[in-house]
mmCIF file of C-alpha atoms in Angstrom:
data_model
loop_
_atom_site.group_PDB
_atom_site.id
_atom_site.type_symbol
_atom_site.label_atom_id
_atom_site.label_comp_id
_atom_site.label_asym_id
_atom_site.label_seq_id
_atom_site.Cartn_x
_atom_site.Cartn_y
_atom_site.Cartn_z
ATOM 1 C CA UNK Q 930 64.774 -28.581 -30.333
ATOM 2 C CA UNK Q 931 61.341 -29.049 -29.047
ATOM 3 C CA UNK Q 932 61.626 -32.585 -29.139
ATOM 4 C CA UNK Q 933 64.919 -32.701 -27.429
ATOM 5 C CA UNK Q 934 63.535 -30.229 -24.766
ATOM 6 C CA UNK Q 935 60.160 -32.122 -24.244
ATOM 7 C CA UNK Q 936 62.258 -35.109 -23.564
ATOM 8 C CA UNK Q 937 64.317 -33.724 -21.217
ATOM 9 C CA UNK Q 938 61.638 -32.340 -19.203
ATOM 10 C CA UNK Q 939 60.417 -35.955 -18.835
ATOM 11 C CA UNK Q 940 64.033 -37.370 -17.976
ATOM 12 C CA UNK Q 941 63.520 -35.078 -15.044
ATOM 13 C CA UNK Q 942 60.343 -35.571 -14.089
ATOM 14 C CA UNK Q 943 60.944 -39.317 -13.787
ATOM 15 C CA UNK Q 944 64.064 -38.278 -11.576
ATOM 16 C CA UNK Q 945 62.075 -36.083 -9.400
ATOM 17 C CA UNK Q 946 59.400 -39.057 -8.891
ATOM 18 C CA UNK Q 947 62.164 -41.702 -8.316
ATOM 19 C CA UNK Q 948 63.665 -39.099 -6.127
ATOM 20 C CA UNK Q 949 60.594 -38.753 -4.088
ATOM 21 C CA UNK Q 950 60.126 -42.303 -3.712
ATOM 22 C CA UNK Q 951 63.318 -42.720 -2.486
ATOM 23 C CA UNK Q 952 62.332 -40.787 1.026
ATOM 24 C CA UNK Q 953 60.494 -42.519 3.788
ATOM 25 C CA UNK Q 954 57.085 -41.468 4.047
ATOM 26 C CA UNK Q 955 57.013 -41.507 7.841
ATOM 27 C CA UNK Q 956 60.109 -39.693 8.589
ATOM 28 C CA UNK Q 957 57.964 -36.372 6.167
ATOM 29 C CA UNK Q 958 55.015 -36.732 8.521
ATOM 30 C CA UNK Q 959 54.291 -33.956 11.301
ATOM 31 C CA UNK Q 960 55.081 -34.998 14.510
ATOM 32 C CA UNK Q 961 51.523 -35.060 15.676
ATOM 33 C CA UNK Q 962 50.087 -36.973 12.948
ATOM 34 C CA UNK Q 963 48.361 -40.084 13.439
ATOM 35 C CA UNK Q 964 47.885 -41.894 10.512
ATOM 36 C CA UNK Q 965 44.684 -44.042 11.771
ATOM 37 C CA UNK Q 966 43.447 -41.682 14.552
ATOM 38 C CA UNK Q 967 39.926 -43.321 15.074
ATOM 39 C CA UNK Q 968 40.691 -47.369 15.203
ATOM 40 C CA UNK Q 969 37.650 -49.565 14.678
ATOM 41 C CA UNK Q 970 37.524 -51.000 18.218
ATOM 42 C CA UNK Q 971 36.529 -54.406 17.719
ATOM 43 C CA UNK Q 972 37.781 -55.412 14.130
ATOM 44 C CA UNK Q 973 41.013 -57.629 14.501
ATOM 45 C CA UNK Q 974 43.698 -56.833 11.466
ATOM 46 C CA UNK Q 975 46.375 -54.639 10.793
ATOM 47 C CA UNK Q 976 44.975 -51.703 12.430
ATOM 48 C CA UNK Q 977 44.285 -49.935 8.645
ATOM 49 C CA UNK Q 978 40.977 -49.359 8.767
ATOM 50 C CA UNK Q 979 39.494 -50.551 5.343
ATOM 51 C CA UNK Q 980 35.843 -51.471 3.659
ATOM 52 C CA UNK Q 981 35.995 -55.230 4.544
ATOM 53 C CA UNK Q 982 35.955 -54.035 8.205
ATOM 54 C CA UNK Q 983 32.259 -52.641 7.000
ATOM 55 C CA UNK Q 984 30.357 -55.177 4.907
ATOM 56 C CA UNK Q 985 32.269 -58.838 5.935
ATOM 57 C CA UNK Q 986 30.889 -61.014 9.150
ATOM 58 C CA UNK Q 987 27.772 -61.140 10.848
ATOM 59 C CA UNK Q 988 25.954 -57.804 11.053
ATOM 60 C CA UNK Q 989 25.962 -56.725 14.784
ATOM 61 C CA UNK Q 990 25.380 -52.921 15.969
ATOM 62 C CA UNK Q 991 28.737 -51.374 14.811
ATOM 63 C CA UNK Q 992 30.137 -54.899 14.566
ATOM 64 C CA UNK Q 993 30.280 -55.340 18.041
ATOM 65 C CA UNK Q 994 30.943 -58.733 19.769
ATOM 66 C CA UNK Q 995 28.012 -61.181 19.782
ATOM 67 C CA UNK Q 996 26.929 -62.515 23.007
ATOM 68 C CA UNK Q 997 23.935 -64.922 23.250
ATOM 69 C CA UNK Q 998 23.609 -63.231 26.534
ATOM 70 C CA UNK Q 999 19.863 -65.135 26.865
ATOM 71 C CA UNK Q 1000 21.484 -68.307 25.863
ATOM 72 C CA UNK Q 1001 24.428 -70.244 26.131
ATOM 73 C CA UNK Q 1002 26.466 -66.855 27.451
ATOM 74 C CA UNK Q 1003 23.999 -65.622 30.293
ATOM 75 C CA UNK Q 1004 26.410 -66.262 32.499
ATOM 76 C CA UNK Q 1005 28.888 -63.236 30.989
ATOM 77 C CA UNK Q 1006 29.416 -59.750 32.358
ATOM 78 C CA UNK Q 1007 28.780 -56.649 30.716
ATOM 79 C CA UNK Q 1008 28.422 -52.897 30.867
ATOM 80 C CA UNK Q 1009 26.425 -51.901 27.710
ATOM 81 C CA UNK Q 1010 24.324 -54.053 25.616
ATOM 82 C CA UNK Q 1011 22.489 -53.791 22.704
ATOM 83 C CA UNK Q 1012 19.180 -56.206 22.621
ATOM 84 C CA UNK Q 1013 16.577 -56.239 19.981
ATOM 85 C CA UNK Q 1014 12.587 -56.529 20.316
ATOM 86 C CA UNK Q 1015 11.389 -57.599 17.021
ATOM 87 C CA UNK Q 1016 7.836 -57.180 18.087
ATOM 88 C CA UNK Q 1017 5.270 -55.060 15.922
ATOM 89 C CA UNK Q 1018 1.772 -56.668 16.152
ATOM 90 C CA UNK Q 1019 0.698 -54.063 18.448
ATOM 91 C CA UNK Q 1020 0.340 -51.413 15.377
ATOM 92 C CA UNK Q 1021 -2.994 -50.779 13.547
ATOM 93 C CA UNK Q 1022 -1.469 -49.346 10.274
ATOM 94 C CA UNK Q 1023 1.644 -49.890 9.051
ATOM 95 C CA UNK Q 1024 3.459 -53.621 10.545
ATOM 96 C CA UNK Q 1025 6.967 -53.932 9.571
ATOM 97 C CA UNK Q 1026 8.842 -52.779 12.364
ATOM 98 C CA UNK Q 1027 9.981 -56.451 13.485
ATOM 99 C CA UNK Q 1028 12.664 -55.888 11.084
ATOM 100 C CA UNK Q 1029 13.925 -53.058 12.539
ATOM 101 C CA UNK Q 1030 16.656 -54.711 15.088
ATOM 102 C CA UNK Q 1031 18.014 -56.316 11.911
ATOM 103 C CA UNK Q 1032 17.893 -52.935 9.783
ATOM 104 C CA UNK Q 1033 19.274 -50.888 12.963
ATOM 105 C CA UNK Q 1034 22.167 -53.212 12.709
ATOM 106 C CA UNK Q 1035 23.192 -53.253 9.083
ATOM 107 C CA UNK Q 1036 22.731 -48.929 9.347
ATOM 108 C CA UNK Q 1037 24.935 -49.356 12.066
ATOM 109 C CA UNK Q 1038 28.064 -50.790 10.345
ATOM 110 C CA UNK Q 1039 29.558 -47.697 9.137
ATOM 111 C CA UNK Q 1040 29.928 -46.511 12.775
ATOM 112 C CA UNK Q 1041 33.194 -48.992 13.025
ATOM 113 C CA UNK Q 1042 34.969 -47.429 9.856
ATOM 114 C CA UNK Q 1043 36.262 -44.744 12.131
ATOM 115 C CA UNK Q 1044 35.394 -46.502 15.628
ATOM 116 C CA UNK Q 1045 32.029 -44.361 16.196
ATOM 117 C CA UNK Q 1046 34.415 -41.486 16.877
ATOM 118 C CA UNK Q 1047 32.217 -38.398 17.901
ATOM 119 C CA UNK Q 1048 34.074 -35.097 16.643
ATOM 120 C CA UNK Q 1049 32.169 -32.600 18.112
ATOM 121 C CA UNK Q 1050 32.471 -35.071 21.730
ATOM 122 C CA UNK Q 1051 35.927 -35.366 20.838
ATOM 123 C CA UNK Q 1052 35.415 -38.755 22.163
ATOM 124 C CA UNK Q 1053 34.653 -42.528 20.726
ATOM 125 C CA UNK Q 1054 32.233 -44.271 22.920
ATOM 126 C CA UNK Q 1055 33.463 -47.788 21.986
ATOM 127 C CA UNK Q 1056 37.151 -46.949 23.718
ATOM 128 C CA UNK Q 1057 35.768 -45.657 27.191
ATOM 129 C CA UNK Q 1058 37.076 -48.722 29.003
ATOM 130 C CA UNK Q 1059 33.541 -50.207 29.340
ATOM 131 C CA UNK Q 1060 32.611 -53.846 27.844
ATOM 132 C CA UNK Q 1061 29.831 -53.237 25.045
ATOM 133 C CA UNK Q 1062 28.370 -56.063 23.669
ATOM 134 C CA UNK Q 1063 25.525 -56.806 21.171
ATOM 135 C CA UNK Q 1064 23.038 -59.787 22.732
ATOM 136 C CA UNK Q 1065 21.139 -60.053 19.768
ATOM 137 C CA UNK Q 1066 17.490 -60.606 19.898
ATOM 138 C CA UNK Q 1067 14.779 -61.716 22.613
ATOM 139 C CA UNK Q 1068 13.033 -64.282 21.098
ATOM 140 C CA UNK Q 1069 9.253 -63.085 20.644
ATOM 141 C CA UNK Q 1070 6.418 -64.888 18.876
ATOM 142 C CA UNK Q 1071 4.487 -62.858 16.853
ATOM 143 C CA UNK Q 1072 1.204 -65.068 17.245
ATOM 144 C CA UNK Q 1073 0.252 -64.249 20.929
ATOM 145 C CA UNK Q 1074 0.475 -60.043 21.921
ATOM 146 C CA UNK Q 1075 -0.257 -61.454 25.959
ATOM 147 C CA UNK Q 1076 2.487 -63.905 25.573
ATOM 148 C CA UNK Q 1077 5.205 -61.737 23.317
ATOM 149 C CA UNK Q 1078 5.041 -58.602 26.014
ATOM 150 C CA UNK Q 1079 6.229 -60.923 28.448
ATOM 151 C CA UNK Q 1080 9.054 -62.261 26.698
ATOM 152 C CA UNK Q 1081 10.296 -58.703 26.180
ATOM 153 C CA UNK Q 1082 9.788 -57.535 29.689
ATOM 154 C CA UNK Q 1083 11.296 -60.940 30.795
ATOM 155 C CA UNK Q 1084 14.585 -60.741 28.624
ATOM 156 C CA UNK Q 1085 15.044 -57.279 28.935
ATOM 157 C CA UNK Q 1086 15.020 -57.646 33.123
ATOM 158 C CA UNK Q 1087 17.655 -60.536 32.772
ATOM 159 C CA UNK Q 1088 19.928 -58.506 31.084
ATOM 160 C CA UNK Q 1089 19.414 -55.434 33.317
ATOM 161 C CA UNK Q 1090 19.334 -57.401 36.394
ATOM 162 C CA UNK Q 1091 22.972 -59.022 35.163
ATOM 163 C CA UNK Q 1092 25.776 -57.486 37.251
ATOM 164 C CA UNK Q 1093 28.592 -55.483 35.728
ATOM 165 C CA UNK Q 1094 31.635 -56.352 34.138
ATOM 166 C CA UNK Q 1095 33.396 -53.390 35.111
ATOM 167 C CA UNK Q 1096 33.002 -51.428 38.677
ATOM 168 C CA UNK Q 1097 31.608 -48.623 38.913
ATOM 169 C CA UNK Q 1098 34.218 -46.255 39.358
ATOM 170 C CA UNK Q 1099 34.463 -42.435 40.367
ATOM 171 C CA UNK Q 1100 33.246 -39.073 39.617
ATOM 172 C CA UNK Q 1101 35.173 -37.549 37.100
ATOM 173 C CA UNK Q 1102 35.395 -34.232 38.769
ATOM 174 C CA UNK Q 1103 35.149 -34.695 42.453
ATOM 175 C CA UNK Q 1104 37.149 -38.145 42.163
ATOM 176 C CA UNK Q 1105 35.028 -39.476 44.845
ATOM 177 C CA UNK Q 1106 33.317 -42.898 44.337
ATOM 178 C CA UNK Q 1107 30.219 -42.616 42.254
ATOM 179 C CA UNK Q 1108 27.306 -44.145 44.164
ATOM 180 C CA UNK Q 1109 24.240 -46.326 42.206
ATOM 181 C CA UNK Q 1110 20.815 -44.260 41.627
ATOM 182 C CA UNK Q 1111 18.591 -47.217 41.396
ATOM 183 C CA UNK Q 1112 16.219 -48.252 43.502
ATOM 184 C CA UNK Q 1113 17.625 -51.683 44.747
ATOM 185 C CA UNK Q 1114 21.234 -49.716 45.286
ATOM 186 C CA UNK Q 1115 22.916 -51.949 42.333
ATOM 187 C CA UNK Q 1116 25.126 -50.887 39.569
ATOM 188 C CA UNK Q 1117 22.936 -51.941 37.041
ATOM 189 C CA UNK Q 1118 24.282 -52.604 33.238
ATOM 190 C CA UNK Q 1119 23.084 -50.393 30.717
ATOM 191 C CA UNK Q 1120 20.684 -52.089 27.849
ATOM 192 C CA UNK Q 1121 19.660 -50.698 24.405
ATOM 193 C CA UNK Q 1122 16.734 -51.925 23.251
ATOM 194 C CA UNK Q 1123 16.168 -51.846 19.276
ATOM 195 C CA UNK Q 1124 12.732 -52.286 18.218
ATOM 196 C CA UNK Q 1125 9.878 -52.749 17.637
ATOM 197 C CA UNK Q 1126 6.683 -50.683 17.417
ATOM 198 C CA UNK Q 1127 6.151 -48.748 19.893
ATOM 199 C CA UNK Q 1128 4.205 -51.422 22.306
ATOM 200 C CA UNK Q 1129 7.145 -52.289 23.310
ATOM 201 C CA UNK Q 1130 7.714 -49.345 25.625
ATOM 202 C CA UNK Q 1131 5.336 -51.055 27.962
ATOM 203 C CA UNK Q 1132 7.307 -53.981 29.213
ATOM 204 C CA UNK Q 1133 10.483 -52.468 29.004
ATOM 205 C CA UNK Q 1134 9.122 -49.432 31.285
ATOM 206 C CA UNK Q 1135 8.189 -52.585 33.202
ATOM 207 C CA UNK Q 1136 11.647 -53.983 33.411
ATOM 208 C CA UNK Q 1137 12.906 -50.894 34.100
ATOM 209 C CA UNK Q 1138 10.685 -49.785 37.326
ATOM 210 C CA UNK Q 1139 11.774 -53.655 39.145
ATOM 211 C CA UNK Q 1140 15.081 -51.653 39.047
ATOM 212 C CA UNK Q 1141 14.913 -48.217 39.338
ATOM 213 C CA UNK Q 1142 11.366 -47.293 40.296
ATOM 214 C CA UNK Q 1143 9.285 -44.709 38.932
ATOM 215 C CA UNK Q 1144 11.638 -42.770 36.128
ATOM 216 C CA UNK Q 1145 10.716 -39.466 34.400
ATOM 217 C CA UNK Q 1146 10.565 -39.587 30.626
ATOM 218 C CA UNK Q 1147 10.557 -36.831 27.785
ATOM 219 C CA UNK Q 1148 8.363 -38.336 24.768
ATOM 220 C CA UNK Q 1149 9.254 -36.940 21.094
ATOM 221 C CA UNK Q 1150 7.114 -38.480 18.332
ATOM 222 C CA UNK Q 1151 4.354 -37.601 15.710
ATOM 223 C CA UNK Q 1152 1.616 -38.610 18.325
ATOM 224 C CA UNK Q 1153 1.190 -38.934 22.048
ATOM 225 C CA UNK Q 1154 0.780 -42.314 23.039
ATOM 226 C CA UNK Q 1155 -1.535 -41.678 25.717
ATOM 227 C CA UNK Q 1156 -4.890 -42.879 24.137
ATOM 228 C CA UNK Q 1157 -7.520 -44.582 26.475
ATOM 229 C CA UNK Q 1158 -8.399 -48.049 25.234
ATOM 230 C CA UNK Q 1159 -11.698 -47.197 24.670
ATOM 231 C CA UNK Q 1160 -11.010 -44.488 22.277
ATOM 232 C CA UNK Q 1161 -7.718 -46.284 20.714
ATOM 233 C CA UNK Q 1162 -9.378 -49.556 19.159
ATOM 234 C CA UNK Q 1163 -12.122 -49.909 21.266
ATOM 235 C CA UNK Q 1164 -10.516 -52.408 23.713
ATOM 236 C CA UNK Q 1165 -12.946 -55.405 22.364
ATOM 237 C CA UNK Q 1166 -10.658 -57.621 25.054
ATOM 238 C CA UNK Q 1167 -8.014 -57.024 27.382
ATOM 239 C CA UNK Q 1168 -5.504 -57.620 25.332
ATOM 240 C CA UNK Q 1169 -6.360 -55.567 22.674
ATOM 241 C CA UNK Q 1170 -6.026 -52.258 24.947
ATOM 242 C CA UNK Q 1171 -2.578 -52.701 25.126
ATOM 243 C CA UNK Q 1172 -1.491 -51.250 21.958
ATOM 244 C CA UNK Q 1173 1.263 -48.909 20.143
ATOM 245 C CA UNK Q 1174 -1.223 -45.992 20.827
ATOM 246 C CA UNK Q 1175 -1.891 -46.740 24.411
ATOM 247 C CA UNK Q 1176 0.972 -47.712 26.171
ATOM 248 C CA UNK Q 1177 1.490 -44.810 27.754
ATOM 249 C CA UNK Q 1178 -1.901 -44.505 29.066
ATOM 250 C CA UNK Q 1179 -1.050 -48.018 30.886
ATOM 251 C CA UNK Q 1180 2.465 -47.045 32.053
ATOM 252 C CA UNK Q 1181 0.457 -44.374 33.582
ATOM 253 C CA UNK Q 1182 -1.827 -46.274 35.199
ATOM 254 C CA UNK Q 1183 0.447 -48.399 36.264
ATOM 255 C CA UNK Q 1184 2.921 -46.223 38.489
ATOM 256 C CA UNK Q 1185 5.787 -46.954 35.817
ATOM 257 C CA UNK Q 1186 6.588 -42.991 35.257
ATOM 258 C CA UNK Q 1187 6.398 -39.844 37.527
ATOM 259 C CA UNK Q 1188 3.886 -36.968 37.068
ATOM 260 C CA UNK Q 1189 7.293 -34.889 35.531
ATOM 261 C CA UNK Q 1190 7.071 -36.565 32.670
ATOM 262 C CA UNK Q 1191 7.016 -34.654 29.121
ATOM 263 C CA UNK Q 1192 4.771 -35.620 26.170
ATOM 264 C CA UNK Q 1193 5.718 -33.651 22.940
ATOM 265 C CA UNK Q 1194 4.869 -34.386 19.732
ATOM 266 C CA UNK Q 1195 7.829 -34.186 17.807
ATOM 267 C CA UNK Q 1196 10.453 -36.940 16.385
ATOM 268 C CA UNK Q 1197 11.454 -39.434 18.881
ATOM 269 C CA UNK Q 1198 11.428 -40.598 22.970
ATOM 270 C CA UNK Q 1199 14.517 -40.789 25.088
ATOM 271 C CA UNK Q 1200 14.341 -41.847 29.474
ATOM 272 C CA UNK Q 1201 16.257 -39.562 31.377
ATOM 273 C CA UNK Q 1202 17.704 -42.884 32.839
ATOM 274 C CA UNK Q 1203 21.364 -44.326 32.537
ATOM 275 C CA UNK Q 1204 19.477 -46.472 29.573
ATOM 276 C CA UNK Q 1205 19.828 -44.768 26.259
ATOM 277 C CA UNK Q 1206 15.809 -45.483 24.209
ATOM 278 C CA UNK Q 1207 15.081 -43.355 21.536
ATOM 279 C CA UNK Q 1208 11.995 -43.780 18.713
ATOM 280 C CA UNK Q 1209 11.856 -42.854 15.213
ATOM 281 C CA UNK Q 1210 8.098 -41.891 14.031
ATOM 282 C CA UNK Q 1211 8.647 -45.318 12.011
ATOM 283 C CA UNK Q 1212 8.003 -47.337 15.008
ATOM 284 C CA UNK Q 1213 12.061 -48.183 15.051
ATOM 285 C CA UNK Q 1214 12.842 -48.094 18.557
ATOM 286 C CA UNK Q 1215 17.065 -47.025 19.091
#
């Protein structure tokens, strides 16, 4: 009897699964449900979002598109781009940092398994309507300080001196036209600079006064920044004095920030600018 009984409650279980089976999925789904809510916004397929959208292809930030926007494509439009400094000879103890574009990137990948949806925003930043791009890296030597600051202050102020792909548009709330706040009156693109010790605030603060002027900025990291050469490796040449400790000290000097500004000593630096630049304490500039 037990046998008989055990097989019978199998007979039926198999009926129940085939029975289940038998119903379409879809038509059992609430009528709100979205099945792939968060699309990765620049991986071509069959809109499932799955782990080959992660690890295959070249590793841009969140497997955006790659533009050689300070090569063969400087002639292309943009919004939002992502540029790397792989500088880091400006450091006195711990080099390294000229990797960081290419580690930013490969932490980055994960953002396009869900699209870089932000829950809390309720919002993904790679769907606003806005061209993002990734224009890979300026090319900087790492045998000549003088020479590599340049190249960073010089690529960075192509890109931000590069019109816009997309207009500027209007104020969400008032729905009247939004107007520039730079300097020169331009809608200027917005660039992310990935870095980079932290020398490399100096040109781009640089790059960023030809277009907007003085700016204010709030400084979060393990140090100031604000050393005098002479105190900060002794300045034995002019070069020299320009340095990952003292860059602030010649922003300063400079006219490159306001007297607002805010140095804390905390975890990381971020302009109160259009231009997103933050800083880890590992000399990783975001």
């Amino acid at each position: 009897m037990n046998l008989l009984l055990l097989s019978a409650l199998l007979a039926s279980t198999v009926m129940v699964v085939h029975g289940h089976d038998d119903h379409d999925h879809d038509m059992q789904m609430p009528l709100d449900y979205v099945k792939y809510p968060y699309q990765a916004a620049y991986y071509p397929g069959d809109n499932d979002v799955t782990a080959n959208a992660i690890f295959s292809g070249i590793t841009t930030f969140a497997k955006l598109p790659w533009v050689q926007c300070l090569g063969k494509d400087k002639t292309d439009l943009f919004d939002i781009a992502f540029i790397g400094a792989p500088f880091d000879t400006g450091t006195s103890y711990r080099p390294g940092a000229r990797f960081g574009p290419a580690g930013i990137r490969a932490g980055s990948r994960r953002l396009t398994l869900y699209g870089g949806y932000n829950v809390p925003l309720a919002v993904n930043p790679f769907l606003s309507g806005l061209k993002v791009v990734d224009c890979g890296d300026i090319p900087v030597t790492p045998y000549d300080n003088k020479f590599a600051i340049k190249q960073i202050e010089d690529g960075h102020k192509e890109l931000l001196h590069r019109s816009t792909f997309s207009p500027l548009g209007n104020d969400s709330l008032t729905g009247k036209p939004l107007v520039p706040i730079s300097a020169d009156g331009k809608n200027h693109p917005r660039v992310i600079t990935l870095g980079g010790d932290h020398t490399v605030v100096l040109p781009l603060l640089r790059s960023i006064y030809s277009a907007y002027g003085q700016i204010s900025v709030i400084h979060f990291d393990s140090h100031l920044d604000t050393w005098k050469p002479q105190v900060f490796g002794g300045a034995p040449s002019e070069q020299a004095a320009i340095n990952h400790g003292t860059y602030f000290y010649w922003a300063s000097q400079e006219g490159l920030i306001r007297n607002g500004s805010s140095i804390a000593s905390i975890v990381f630096l971020a302009f109160l600018t259009p231009r997103r630049f933050f800083t880890s304490p590992a000399g990783e500039n975001w």
